mmCIF file of C-alpha atoms and ligand atoms in Angstrom:
data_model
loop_
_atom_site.group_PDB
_atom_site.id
_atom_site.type_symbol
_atom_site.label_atom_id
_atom_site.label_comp_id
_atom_site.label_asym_id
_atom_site.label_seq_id
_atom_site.Cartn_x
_atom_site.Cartn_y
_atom_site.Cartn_z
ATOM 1 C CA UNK A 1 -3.586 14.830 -19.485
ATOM 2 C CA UNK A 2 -6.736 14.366 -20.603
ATOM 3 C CA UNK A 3 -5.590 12.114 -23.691
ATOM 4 C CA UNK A 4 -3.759 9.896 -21.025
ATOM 5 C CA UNK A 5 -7.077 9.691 -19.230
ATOM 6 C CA UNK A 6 -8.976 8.713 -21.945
ATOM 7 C CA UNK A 7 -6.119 5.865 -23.287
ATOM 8 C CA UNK A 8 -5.765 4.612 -19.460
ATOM 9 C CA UNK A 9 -10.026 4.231 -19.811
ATOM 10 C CA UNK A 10 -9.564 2.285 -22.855
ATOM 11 C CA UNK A 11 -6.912 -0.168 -21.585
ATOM 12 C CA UNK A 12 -8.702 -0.665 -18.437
ATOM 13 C CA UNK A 13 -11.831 -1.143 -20.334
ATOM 14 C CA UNK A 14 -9.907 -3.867 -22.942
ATOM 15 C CA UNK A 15 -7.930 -5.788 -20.335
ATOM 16 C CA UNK A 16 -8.849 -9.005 -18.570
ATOM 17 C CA UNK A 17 -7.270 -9.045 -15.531
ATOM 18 C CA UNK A 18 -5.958 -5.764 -14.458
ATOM 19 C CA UNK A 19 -4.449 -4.903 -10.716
ATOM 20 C CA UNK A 20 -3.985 -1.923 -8.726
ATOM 21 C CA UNK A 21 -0.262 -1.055 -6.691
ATOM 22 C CA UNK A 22 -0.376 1.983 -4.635
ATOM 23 C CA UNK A 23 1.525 3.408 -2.149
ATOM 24 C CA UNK A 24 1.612 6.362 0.273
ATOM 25 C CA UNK A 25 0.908 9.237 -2.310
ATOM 26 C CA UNK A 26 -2.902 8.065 -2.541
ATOM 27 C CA UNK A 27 -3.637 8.707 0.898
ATOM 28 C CA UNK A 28 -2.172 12.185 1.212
ATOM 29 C CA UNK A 29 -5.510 13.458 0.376
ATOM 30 C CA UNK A 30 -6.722 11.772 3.188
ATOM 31 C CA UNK A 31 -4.257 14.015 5.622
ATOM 32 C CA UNK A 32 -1.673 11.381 5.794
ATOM 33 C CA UNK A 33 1.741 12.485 4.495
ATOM 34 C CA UNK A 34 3.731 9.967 2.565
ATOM 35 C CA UNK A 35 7.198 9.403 3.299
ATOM 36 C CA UNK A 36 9.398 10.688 0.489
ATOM 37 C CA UNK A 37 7.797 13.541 -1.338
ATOM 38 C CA UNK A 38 9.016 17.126 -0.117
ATOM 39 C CA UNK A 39 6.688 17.332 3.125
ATOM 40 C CA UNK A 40 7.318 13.482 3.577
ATOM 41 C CA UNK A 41 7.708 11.686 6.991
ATOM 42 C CA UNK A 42 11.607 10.667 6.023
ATOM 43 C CA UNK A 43 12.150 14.199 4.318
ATOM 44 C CA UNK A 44 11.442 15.907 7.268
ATOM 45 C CA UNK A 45 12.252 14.077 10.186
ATOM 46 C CA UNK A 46 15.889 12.231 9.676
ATOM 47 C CA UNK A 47 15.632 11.114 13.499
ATOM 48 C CA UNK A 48 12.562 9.523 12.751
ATOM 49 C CA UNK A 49 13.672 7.577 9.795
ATOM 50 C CA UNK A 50 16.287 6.697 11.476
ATOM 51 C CA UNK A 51 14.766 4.935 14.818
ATOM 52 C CA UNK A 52 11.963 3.116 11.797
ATOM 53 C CA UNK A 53 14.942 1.276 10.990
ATOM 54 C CA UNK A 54 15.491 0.181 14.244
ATOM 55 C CA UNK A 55 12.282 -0.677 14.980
ATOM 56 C CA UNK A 56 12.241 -4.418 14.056
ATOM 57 C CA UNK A 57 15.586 -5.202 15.988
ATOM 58 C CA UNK A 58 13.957 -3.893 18.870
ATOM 59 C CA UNK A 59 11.027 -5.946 18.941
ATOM 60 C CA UNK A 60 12.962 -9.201 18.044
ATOM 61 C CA UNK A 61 15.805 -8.093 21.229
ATOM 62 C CA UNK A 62 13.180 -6.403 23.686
ATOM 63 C CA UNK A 63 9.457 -6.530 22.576
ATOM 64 C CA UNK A 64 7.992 -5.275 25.576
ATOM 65 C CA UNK A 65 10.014 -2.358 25.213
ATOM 66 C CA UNK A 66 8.979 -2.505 21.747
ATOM 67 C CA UNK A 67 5.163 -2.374 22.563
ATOM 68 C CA UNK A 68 5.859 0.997 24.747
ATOM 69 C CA UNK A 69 7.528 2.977 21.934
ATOM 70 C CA UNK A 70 4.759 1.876 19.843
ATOM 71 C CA UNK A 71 2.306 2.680 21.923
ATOM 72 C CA UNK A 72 3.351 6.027 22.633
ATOM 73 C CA UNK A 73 4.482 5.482 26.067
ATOM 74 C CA UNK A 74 7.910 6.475 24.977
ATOM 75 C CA UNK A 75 8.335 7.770 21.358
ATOM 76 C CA UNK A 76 5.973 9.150 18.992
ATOM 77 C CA UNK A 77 5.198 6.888 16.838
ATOM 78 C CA UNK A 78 2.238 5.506 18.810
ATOM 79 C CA UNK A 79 0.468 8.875 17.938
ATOM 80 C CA UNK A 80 1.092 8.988 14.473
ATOM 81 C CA UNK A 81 -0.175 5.603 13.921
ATOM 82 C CA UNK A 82 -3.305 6.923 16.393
ATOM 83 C CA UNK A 83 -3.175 9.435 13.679
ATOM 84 C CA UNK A 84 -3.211 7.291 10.900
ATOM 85 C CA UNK A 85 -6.479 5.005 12.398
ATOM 86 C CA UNK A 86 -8.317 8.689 12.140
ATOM 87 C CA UNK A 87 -8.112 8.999 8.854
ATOM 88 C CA UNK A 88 -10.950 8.407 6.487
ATOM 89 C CA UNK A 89 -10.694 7.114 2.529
ATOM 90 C CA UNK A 90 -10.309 10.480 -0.481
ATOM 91 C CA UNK A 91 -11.654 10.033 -4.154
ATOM 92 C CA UNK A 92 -8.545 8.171 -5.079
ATOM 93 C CA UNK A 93 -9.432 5.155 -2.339
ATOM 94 C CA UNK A 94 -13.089 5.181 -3.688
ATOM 95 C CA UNK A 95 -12.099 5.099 -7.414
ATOM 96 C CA UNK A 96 -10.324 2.393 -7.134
ATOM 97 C CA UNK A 97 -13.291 0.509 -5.266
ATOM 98 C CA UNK A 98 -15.171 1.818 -8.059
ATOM 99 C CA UNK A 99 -13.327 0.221 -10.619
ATOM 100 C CA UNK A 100 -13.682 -3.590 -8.482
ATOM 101 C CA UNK A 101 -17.241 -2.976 -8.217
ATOM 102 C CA UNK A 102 -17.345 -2.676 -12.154
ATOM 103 C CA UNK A 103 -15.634 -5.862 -12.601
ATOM 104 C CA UNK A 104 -12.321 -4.150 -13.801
ATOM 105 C CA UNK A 105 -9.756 -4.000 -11.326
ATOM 106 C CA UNK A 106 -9.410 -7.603 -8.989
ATOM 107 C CA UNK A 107 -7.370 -6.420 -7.018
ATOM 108 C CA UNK A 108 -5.492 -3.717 -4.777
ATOM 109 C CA UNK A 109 -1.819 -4.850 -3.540
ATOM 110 C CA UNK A 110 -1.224 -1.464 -1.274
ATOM 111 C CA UNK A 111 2.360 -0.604 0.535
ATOM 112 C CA UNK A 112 0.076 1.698 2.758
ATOM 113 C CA UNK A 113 -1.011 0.615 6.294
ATOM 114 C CA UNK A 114 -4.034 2.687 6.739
ATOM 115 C CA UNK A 115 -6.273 0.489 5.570
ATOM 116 C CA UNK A 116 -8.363 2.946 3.536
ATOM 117 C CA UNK A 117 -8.812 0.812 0.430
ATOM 118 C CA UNK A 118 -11.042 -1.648 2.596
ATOM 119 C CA UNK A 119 -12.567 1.196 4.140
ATOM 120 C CA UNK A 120 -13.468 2.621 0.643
ATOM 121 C CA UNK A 121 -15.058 -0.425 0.195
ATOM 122 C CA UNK A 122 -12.677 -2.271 -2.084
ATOM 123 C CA UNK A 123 -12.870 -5.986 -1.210
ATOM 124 C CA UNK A 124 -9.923 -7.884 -2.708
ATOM 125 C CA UNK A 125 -6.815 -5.694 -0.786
ATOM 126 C CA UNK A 126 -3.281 -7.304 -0.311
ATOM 127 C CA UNK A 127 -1.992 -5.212 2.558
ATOM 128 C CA UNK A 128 1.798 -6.227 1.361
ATOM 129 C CA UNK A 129 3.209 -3.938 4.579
ATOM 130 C CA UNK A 130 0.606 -5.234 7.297
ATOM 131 C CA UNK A 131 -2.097 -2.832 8.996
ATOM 132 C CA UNK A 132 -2.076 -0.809 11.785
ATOM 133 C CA UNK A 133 -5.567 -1.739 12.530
ATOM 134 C CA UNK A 134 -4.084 -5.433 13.612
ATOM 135 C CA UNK A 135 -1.315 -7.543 15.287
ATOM 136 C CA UNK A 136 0.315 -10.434 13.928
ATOM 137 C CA UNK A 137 2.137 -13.261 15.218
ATOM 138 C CA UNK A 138 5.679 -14.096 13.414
ATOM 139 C CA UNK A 139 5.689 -17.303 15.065
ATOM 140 C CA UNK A 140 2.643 -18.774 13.588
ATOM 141 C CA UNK A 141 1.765 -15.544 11.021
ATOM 142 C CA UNK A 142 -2.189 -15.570 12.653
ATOM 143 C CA UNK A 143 -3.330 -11.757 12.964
ATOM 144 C CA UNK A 144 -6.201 -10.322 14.586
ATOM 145 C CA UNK A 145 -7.244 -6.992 15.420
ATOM 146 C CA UNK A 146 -6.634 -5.016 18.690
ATOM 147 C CA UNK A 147 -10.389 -5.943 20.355
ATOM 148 C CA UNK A 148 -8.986 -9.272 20.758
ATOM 149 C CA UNK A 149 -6.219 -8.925 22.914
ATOM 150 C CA UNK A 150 -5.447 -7.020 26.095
ATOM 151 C CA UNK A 151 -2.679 -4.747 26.362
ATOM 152 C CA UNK A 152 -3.368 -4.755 30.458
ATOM 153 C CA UNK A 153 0.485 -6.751 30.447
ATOM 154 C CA UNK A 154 3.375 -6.209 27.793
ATOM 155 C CA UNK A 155 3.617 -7.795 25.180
ATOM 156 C CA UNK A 156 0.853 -9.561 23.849
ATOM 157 C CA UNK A 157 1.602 -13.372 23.413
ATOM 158 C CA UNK A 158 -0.233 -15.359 20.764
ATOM 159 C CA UNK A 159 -2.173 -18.664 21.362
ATOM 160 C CA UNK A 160 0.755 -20.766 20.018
ATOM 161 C CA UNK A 161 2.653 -18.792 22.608
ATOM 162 C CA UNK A 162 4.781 -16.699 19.891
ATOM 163 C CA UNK A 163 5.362 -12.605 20.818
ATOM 164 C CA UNK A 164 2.393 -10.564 19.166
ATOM 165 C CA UNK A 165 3.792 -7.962 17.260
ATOM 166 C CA UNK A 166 2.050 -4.780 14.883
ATOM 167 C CA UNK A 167 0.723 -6.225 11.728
ATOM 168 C CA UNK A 168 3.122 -3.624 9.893
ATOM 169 C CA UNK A 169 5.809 -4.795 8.399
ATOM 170 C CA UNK A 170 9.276 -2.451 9.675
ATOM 171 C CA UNK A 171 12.399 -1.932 7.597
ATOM 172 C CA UNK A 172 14.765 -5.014 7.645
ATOM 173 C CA UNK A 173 11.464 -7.280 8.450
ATOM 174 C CA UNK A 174 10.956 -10.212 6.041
ATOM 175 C CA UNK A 175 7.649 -9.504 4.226
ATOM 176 C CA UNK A 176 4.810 -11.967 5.663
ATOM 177 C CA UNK A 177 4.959 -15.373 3.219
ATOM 178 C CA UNK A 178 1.117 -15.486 2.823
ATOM 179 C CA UNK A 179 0.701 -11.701 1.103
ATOM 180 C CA UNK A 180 4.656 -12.195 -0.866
ATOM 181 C CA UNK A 181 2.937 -15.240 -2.225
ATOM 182 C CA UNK A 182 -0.415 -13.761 -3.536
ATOM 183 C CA UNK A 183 1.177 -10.288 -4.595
ATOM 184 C CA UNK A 184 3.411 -11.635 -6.500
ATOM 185 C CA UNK A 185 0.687 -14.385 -8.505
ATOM 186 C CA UNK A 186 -1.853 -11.356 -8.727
ATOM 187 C CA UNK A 187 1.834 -9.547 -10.729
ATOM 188 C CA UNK A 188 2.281 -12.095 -12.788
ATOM 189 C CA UNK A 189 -1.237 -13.163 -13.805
ATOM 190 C CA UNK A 190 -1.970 -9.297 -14.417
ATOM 191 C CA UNK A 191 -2.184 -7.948 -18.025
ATOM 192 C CA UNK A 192 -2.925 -4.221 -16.826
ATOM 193 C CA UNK A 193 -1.068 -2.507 -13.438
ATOM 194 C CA UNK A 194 -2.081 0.967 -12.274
ATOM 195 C CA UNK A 195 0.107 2.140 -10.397
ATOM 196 C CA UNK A 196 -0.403 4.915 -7.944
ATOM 197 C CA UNK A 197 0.800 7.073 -5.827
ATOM 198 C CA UNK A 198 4.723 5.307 -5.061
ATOM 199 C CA UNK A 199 8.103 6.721 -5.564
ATOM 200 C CA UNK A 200 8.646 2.480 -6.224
ATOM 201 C CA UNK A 201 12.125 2.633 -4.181
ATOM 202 C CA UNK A 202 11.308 0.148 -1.939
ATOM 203 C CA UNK A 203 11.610 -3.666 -2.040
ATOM 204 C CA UNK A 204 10.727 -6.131 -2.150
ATOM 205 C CA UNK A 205 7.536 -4.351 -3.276
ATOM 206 C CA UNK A 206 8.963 -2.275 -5.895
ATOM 207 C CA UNK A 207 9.891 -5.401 -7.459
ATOM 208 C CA UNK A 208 6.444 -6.160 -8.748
ATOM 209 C CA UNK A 209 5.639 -4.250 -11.844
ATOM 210 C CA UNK A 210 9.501 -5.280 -13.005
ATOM 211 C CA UNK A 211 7.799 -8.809 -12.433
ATOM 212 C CA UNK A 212 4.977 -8.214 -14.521
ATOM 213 C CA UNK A 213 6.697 -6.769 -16.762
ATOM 214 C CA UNK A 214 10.024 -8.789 -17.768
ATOM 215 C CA UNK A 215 8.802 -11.742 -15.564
ATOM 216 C CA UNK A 216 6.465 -13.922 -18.266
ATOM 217 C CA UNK A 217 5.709 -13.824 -22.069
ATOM 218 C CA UNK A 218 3.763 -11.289 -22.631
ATOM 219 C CA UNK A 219 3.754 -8.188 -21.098
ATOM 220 C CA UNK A 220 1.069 -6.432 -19.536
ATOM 221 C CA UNK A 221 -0.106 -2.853 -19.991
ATOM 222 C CA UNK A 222 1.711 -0.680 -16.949
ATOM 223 C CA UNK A 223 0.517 2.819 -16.316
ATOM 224 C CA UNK A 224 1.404 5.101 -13.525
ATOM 225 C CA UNK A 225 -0.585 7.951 -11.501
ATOM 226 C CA UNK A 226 2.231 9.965 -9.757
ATOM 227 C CA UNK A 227 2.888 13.592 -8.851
ATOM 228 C CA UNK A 228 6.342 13.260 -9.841
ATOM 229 C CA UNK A 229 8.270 10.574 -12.414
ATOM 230 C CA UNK A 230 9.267 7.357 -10.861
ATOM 231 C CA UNK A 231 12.263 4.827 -11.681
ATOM 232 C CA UNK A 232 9.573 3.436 -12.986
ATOM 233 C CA UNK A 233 9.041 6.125 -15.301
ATOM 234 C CA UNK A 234 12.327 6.423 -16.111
ATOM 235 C CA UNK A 235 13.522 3.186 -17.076
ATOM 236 C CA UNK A 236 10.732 2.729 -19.285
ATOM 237 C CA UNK A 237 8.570 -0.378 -17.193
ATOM 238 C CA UNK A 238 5.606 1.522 -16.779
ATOM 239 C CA UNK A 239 4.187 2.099 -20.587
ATOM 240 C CA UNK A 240 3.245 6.254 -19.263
ATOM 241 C CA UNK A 241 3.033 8.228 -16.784
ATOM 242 C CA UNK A 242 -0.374 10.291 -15.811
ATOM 243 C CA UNK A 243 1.312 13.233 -13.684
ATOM 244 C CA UNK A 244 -1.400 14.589 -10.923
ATOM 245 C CA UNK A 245 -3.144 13.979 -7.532
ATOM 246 C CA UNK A 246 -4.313 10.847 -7.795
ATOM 247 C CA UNK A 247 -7.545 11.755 -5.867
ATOM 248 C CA UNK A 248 -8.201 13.735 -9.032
ATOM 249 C CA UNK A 249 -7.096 11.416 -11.814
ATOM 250 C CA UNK A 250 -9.016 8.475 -10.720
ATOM 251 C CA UNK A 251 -12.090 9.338 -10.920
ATOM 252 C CA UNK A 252 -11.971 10.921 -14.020
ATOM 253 C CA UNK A 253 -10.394 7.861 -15.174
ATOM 254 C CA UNK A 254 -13.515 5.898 -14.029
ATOM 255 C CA UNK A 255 -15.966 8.766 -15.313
ATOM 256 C CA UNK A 256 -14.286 7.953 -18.584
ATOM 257 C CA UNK A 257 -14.460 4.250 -18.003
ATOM 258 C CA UNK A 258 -18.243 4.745 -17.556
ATOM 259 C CA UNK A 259 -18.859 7.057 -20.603
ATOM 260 C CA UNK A 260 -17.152 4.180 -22.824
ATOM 261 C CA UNK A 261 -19.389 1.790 -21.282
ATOM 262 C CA UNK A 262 -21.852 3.506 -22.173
ATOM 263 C CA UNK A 263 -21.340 4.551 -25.830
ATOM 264 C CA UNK A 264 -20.462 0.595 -25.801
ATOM 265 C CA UNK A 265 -23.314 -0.802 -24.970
HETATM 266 N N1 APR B 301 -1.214 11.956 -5.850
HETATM 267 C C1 APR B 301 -0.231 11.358 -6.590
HETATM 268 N N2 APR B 301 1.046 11.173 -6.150
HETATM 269 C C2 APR B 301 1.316 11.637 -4.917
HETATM 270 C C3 APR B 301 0.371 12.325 -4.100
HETATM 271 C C4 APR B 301 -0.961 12.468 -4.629
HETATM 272 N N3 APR B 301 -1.930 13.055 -3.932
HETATM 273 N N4 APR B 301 0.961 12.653 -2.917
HETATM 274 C C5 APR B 301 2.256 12.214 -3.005
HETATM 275 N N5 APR B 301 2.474 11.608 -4.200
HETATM 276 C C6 APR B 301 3.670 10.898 -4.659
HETATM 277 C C7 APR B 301 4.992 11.481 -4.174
HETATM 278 O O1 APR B 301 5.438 12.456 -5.090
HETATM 279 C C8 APR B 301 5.879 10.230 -4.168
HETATM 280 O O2 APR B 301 6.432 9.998 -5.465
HETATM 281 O O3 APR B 301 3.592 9.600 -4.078
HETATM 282 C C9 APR B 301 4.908 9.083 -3.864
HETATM 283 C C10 APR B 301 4.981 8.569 -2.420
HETATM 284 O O4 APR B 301 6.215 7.911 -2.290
HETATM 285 P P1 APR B 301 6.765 7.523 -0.832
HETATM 286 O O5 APR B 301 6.584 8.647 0.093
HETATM 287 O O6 APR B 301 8.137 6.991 -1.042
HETATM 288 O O7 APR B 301 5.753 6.389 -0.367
HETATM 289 P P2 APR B 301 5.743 4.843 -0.766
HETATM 290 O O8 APR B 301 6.221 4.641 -2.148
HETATM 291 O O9 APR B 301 4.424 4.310 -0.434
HETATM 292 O O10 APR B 301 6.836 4.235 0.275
HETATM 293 C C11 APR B 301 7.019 2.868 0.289
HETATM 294 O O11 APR B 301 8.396 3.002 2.245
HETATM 295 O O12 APR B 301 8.672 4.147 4.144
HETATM 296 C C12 APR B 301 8.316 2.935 3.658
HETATM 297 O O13 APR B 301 6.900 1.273 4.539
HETATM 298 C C13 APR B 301 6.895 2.578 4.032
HETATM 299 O O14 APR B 301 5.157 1.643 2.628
HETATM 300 C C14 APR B 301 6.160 2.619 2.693
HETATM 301 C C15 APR B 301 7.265 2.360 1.697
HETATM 302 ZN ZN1 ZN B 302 1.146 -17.517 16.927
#
């Protein structure tokens, strides 16, 4: 491992324009399961899964019904994502807003909607599946966070007069144009992409290192930070794989960073 750490160093340290992706493995040190790995959200609860894929239907057929699940009137998934606002950033989150601050990562394009990367203090964060910190208004795609509307009368409307809906983007929803469009630039204007803490299954998001990868003339560096092998991994678009907890690879990787900075200078 700790050759991988010291390579990933050197390629962040050599690249021009390199890019974070993460997903929900980063934030399992911050007491939020992901969704996939063995104690994930889907693995465990099949009932659950199953209603998340409902979820959008039911807002476009009934949103004030909607609002109630989500709220926790009804189902549960009001107090995980009550749950979820609790949380606070791990080394992993602050690593990463380590590495902007040092002018080497631009950007974070995260699947999570915890909103820990801003909270970490990263500044440049494409929140690809929406927060659960704000609303959002398909109609007119304006968002703003939950101080600015009232909740007194179901559901929320938006000042164009569209249906406010969570910020998060649910399964079958199409991801919002604005972040598509600047995800997918940042993918194919990278020439490094960490990757961290995804089982990269899901699209369209998954989609993006493939882009960066096959989708212009040169291809950029790609290097994963997983607990487990991805497809990824296996089909040979990320360039290796650095197997561990992210909240304990990342900052060595930056420690690393800084000690070649420093024997640089
Ligand atoms: N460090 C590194 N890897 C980890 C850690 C950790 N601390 N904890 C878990 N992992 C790995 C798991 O082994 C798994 O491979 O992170 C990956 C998490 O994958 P998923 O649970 O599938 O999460 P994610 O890829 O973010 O899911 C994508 O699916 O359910 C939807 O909208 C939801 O955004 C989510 C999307
Ligand atoms: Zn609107």
């Amino acid at each position: 491992m700790k050759g991988l750490i010291e390579r990933a160093a050197s390629d962040l340290i050599n690249s021009k324009r390199a890019i974070a992706l993460t997903g929900a493995g980063i934030s399992t040190e911050s007491g939020i399961p992901d969704f996939r790995g063995p104690k994930g959200i889907w693995t465990t609860d099949k009932e659950a899964e199953a209603k998340a894929y409902e979820r959008y239907e039911l807002f476009l057929r009934d949103p004030k019904s909607y609002w109630e699940e989500m709220l926790g009137e009804k189902g549960t998934h009001g107090a995980f994502y009550n749950e979820v606002r609790k949380a606070e950033p791990n080394p992993g989150h602050y690593a990463l807003a380590e590495l902007e601050k040092l002018g080497i990562v631009k950007c974070v394009i995260t699947q999570n909607i915890d909103g820990l990367h801003p909270k970490a203090g990263s500044k440049n964060v494409i929140e690809y599946h929406g927060s659960v910190h704000k609303l959002r208004c398909p109609s007119c795609g304006s968002r703003c966070g939950f101080e600015e509307v009232s909740l007194e009368k179901l559901p929320p409307y938006c000042k164009c007069g569209g249906v406010m809906k969570y910020d998060v983007v649910h399964f079958k929803e199409p991801i919002p144009f604005d972040v598509m469009n600047e995800a997918e630039k940042e993918a194919l204007e990278c020439d490094l992409m960490l990757i961290c803490g995804t089982s990269a299954v899901v699209y369209p998001f998954a989609s993006l290192p493939r882009a960066a990868k096959l989708g212009r003339r040169t291809s950029g560096t790609i290097i994963e930070i997983n607990a487990e092998p991805t497809p990824l991994t296996r089909e040979g678009i990320s360039d290796y794989l650095i197997q561990g907890k992210t909240g304990e690879v990342l900052p060595q990787v930056v420690e690393a960073v800084r000690r070649w900075r420093l024997n640089r200078d």
